[in-house]
Coordinates of C-alpha atoms in Angstrom, one line a residue:
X138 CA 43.4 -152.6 123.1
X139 CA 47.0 -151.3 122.5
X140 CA 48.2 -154.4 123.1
X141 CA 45.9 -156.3 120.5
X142 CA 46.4 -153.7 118.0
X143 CA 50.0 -154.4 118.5
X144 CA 49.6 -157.8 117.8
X145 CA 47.8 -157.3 114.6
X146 CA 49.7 -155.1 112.9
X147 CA 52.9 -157.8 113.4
X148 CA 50.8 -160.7 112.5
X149 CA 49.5 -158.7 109.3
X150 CA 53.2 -157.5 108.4
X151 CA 54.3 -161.3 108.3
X152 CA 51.8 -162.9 106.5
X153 CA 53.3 -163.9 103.1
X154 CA 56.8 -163.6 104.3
X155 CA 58.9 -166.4 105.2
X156 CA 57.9 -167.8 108.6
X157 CA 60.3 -170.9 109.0
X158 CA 63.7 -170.7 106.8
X159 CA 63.9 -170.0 103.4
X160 CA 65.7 -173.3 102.4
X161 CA 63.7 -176.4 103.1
X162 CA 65.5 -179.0 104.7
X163 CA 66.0 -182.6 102.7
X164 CA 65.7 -186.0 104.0
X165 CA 68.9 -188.1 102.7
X166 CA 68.9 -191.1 104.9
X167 CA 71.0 -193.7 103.2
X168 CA 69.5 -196.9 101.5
X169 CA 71.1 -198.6 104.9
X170 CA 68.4 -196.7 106.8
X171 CA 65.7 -198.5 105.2
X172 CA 64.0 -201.1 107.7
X173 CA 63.2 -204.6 107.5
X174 CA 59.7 -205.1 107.1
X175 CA 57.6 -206.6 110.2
X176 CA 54.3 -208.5 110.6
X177 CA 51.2 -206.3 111.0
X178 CA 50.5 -205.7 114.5
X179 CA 47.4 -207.6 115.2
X180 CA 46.4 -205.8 118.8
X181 CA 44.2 -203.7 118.2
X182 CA 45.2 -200.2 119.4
X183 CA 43.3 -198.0 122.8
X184 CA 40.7 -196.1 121.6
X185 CA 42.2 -192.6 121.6
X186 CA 40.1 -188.6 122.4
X187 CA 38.4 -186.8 119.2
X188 CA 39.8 -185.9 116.7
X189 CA 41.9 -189.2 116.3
X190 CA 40.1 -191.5 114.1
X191 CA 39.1 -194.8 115.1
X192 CA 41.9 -197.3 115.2
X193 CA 41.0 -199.4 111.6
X194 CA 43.1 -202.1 110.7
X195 CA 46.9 -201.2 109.2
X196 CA 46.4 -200.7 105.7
X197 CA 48.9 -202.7 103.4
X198 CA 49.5 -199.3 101.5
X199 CA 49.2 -195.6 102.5
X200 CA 49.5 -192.5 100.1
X201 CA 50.6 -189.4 102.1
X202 CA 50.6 -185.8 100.8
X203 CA 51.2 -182.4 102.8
X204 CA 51.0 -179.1 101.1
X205 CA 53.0 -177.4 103.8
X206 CA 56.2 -175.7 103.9
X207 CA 59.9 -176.7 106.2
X208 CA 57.5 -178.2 109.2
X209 CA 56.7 -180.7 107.2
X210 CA 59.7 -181.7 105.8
X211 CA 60.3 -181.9 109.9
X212 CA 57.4 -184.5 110.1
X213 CA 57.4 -186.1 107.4
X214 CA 61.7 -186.9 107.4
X215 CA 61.6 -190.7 108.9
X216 CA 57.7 -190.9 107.9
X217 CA 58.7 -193.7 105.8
X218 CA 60.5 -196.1 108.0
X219 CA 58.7 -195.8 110.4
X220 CA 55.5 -196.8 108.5
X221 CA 57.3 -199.4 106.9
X222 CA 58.1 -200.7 110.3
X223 CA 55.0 -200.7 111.3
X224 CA 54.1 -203.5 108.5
X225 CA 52.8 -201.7 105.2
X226 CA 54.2 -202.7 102.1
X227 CA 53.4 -200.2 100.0
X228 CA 54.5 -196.2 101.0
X229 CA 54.0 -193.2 99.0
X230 CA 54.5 -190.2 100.2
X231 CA 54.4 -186.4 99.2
X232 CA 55.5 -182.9 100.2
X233 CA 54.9 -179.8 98.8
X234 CA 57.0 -177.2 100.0
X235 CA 58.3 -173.9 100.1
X236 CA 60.2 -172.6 102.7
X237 CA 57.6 -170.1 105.0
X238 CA 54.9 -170.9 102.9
X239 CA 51.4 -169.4 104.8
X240 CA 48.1 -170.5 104.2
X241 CA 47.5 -167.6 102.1
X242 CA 49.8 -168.5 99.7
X243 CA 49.1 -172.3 99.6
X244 CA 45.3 -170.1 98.9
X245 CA 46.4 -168.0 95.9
X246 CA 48.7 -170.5 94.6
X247 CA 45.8 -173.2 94.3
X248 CA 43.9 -170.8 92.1
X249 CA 46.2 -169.5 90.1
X250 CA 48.1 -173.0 89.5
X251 CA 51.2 -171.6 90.3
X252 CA 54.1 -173.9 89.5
X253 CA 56.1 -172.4 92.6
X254 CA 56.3 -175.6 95.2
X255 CA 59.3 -177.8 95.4
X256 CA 58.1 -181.7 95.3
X257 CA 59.2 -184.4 97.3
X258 CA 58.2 -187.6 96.5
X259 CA 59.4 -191.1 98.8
X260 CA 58.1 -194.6 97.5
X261 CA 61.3 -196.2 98.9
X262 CA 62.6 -194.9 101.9
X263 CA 65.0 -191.9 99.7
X264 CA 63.1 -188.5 99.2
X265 CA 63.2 -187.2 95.3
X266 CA 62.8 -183.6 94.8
X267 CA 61.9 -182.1 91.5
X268 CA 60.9 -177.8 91.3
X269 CA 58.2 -175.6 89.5
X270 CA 55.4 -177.8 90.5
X271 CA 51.7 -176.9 91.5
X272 CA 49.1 -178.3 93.7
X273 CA 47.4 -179.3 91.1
X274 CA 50.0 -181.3 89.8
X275 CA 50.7 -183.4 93.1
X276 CA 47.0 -183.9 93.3
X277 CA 46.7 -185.7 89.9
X278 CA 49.9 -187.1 90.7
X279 CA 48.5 -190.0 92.7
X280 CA 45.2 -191.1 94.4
X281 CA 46.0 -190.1 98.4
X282 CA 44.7 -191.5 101.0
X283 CA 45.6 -188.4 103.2
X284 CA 46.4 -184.6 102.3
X285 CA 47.7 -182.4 105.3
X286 CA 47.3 -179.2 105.2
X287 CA 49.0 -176.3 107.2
X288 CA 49.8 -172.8 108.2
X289 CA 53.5 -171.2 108.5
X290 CA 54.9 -171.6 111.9
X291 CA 54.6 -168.2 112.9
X292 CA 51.3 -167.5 112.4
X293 CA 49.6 -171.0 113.7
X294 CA 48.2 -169.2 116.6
X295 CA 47.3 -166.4 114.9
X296 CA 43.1 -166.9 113.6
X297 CA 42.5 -164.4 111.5
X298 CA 45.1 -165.7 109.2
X299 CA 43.3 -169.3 109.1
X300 CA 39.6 -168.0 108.7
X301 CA 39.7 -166.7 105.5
X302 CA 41.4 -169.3 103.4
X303 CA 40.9 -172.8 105.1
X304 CA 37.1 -173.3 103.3
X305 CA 37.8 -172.7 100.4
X306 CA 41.3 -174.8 100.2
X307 CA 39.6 -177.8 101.9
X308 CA 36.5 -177.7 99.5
X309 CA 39.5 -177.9 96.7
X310 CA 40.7 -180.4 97.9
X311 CA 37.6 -182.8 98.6
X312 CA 36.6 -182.0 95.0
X313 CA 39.7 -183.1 93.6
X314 CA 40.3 -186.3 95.8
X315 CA 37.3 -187.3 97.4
X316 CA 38.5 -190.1 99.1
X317 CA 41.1 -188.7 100.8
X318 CA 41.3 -187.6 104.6
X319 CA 42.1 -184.1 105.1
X320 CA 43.9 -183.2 107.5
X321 CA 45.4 -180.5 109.7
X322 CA 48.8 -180.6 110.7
X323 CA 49.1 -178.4 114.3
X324 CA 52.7 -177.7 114.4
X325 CA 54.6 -176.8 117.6
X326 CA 55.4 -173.5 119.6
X327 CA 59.1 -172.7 119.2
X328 CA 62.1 -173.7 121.7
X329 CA 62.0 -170.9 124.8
X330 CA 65.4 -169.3 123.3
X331 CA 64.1 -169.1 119.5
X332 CA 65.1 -165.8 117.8
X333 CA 62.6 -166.3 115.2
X334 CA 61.3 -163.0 114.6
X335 CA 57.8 -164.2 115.1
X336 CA 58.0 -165.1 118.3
X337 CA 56.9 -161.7 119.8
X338 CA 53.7 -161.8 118.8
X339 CA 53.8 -164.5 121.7
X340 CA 55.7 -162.8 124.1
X341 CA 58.6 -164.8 123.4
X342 CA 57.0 -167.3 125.2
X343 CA 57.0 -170.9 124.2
X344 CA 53.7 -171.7 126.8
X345 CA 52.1 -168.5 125.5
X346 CA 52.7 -169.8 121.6
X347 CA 51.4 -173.3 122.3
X348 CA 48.5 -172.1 124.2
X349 CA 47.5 -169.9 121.1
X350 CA 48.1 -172.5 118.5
X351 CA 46.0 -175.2 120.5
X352 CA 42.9 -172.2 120.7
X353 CA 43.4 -171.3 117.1
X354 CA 43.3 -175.0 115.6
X355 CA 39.9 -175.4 118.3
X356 CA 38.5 -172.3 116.9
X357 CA 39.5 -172.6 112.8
X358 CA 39.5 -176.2 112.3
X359 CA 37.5 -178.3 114.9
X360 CA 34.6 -176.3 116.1
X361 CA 33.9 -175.5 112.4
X362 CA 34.4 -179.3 111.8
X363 CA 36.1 -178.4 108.2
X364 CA 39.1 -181.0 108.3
X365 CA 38.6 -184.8 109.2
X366 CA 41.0 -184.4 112.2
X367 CA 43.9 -182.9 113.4
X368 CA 47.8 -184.6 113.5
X369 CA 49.0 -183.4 117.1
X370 CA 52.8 -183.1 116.7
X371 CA 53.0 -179.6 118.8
X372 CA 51.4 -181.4 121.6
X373 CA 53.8 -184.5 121.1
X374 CA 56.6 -181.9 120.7
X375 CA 55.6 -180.2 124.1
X376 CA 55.3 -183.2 126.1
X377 CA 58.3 -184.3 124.9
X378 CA 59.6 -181.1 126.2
X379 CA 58.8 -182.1 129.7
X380 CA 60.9 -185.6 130.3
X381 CA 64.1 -185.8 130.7
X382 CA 64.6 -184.4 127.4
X383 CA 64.0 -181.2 128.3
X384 CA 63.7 -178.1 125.5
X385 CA 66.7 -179.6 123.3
X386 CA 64.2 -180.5 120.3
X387 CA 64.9 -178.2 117.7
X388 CA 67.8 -177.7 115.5
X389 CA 67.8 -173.9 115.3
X390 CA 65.0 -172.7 117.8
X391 CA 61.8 -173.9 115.6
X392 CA 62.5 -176.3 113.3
X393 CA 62.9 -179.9 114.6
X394 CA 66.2 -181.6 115.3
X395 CA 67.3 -185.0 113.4
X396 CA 66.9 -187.5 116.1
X397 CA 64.3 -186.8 118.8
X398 CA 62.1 -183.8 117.0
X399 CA 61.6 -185.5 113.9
X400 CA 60.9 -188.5 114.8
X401 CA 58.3 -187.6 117.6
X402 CA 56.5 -185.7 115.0
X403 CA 56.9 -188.5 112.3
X404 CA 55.2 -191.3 115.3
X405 CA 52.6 -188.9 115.5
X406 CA 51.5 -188.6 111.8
X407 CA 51.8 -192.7 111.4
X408 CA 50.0 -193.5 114.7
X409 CA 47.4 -190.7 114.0
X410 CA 47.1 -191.9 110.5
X411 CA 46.6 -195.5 110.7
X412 CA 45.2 -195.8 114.3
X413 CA 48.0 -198.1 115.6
X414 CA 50.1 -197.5 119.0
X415 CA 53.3 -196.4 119.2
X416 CA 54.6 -199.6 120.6
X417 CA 55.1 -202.0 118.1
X418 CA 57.7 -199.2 116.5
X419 CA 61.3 -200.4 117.4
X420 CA 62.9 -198.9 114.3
X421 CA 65.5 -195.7 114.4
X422 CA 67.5 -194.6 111.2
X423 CA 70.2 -196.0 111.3
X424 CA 72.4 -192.7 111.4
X425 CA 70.9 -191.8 114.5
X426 CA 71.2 -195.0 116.7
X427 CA 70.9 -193.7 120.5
X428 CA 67.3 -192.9 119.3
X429 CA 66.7 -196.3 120.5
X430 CA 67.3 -194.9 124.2
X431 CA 64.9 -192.0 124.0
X432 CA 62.3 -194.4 122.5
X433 CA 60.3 -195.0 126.0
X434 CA 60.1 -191.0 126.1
X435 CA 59.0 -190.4 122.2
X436 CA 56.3 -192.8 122.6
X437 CA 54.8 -191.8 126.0
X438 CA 54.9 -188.4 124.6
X439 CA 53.0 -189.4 121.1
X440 CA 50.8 -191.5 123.0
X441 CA 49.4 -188.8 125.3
X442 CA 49.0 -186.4 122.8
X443 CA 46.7 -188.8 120.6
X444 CA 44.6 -189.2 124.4
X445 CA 44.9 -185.5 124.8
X446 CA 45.7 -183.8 122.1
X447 CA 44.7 -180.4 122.9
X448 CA 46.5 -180.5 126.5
X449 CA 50.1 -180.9 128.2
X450 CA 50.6 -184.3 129.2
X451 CA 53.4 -184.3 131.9
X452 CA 56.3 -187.3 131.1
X453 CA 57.0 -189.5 133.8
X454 CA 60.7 -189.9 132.7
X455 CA 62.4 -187.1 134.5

């Protein structure tokens, strides 16, 4: 009971604070980073474990937002090449962020309009940011296909801080854009090392912070079946974590690296997306060209976690 008490009390201090870093991270891949466009894959992807939607033919556009916070600026970084890659021709997509943000505050600042996010808007492979903008104005922004929603790294495995709030923004959200797909974006645990102060509410323990996160998203999100599905990048990112790879995937102890961190999670979101496998991707930006080498390992890792999304898949590339 001491123990849980414990645990509470940290988890309550946190919430609202910043979780990740303050200062979001910006994609700035050059204009040479921007692929050349490939035919649509015509084989029809394997049919993948709930929650992955069914594999649906690859769209010819895709609108993309995530109200989120640094993690998905992670995932979303080389979200555009690789979709263009992957043979749509028309890409728009969207990040609100601030830097720590929790679901709480995405909560209040949905109802009180607050003009506090920074936006980041890609329709050509280079990321625009603009400040002082709301949800509200992202979501009249464009039509979306799919909105991803999150919580701060910190407190993913933490339930109590999901409960309260993840109703009422999803109902928001299906009101305002009722053709979109809503999704959850399950982030990862942080690299063994991390100092993030958050980490002790897990021990300090990376298996201990992915186990919680994997029991809060079953508890929060799928058993109450209040999102359409769930992006898997934490289980990409831990699988990942056991190839040859090893725990080198971050840049700073949670958020993702360049080369290998971002781009697993950005596979993830475009094969969980649009239904397609990870092997008709070949494209790497262009300032990170080894990438090619670790592709076998990315791929196996994204490709489990859409079989097995809730579970460790060990790599066979040791």
């Amino acid at each position: 009971m001491k123990k849980i008490l414990s645990i509470l009390a940290i988890a309550t201090s946190i919430i609202g604070l910043c979780t990740c870093c303050g200062t979001p991270s910006v994609s700035n891949d050059p204009a040479s980073d921007t692929p050349t466009r490939q035919a649509t894959p015509t084989t029809e992807p394997t049919a993948t474990a709930t929650p992955t939607p069914e594999p649906t033919p690859a769209p010819t556009s895709l609108k993309v937002l995530a109200i989120g916070n640094s993690f998905s600026v992670d995932a979303m970084a080389h979200l555009w090449g690789i979709c263009a890659d992957g043979g749509i021709d028309n890409i728009t997509l969207g990040n609100l962020d601030i830097g720590g943000c929790t679901l709480e505050r995405h909560w209040k600042n949905l109802f009180n309009e607050a003009n506090d996010y920074s936006y980041h808007k890609n329709t050509d492979g280079n990321w625009v940011r603009t400040e002082g903008k709301s949800i509200q104005y992202a979501l009249a922004d464009e039509q979306w296909d799919v909105i991803t929603i999150q919580q701060a790294s910190g407190m993913s495995g933490i339930p109590f801080a999901i409960e309260e709030y993840i109703s009422d923004i999803v109902a928001y959200l299906k009101e305002k854009q009722p053709n979109a797909k809503i999704y959850w974006h399950m982030t990862w645990a942080y690299q063994n090392d991390s100092t993030h102060s958050a980490f002790d509410m897990y021990d300090n323990d990376q298996i201990t912070m992915y186990n919680s996160i994997v029991d809060t998203v079953k508890s929060q999100i799928i058993e109450p079946s209040l999102c359409d599905g769930v992006i898997p990048s934490g289980t990409a990112i831990q699988n990942l974590r056991t190839s040859y790879i090893g725990d080198t995937i971050t840049a700073d102890g949670y958020h993702l690296n360049w080369d290998r961190g971002r781009y697993t999670a950005a596979l993830t979101w475009y094969c969980y997306i649009t239904g397609n496998s990870p092997d008709n991707i070949q494209w790497v930006p262009s300032s990170y060209p080894l990438l090619i080498e670790d592709l076998p390992a990315i791929k196996e890792a994204v490709s489990a976690a859409l079989n097995e999304p809730f579970a460790i898949t060990e790599s066979t590339l040791k």
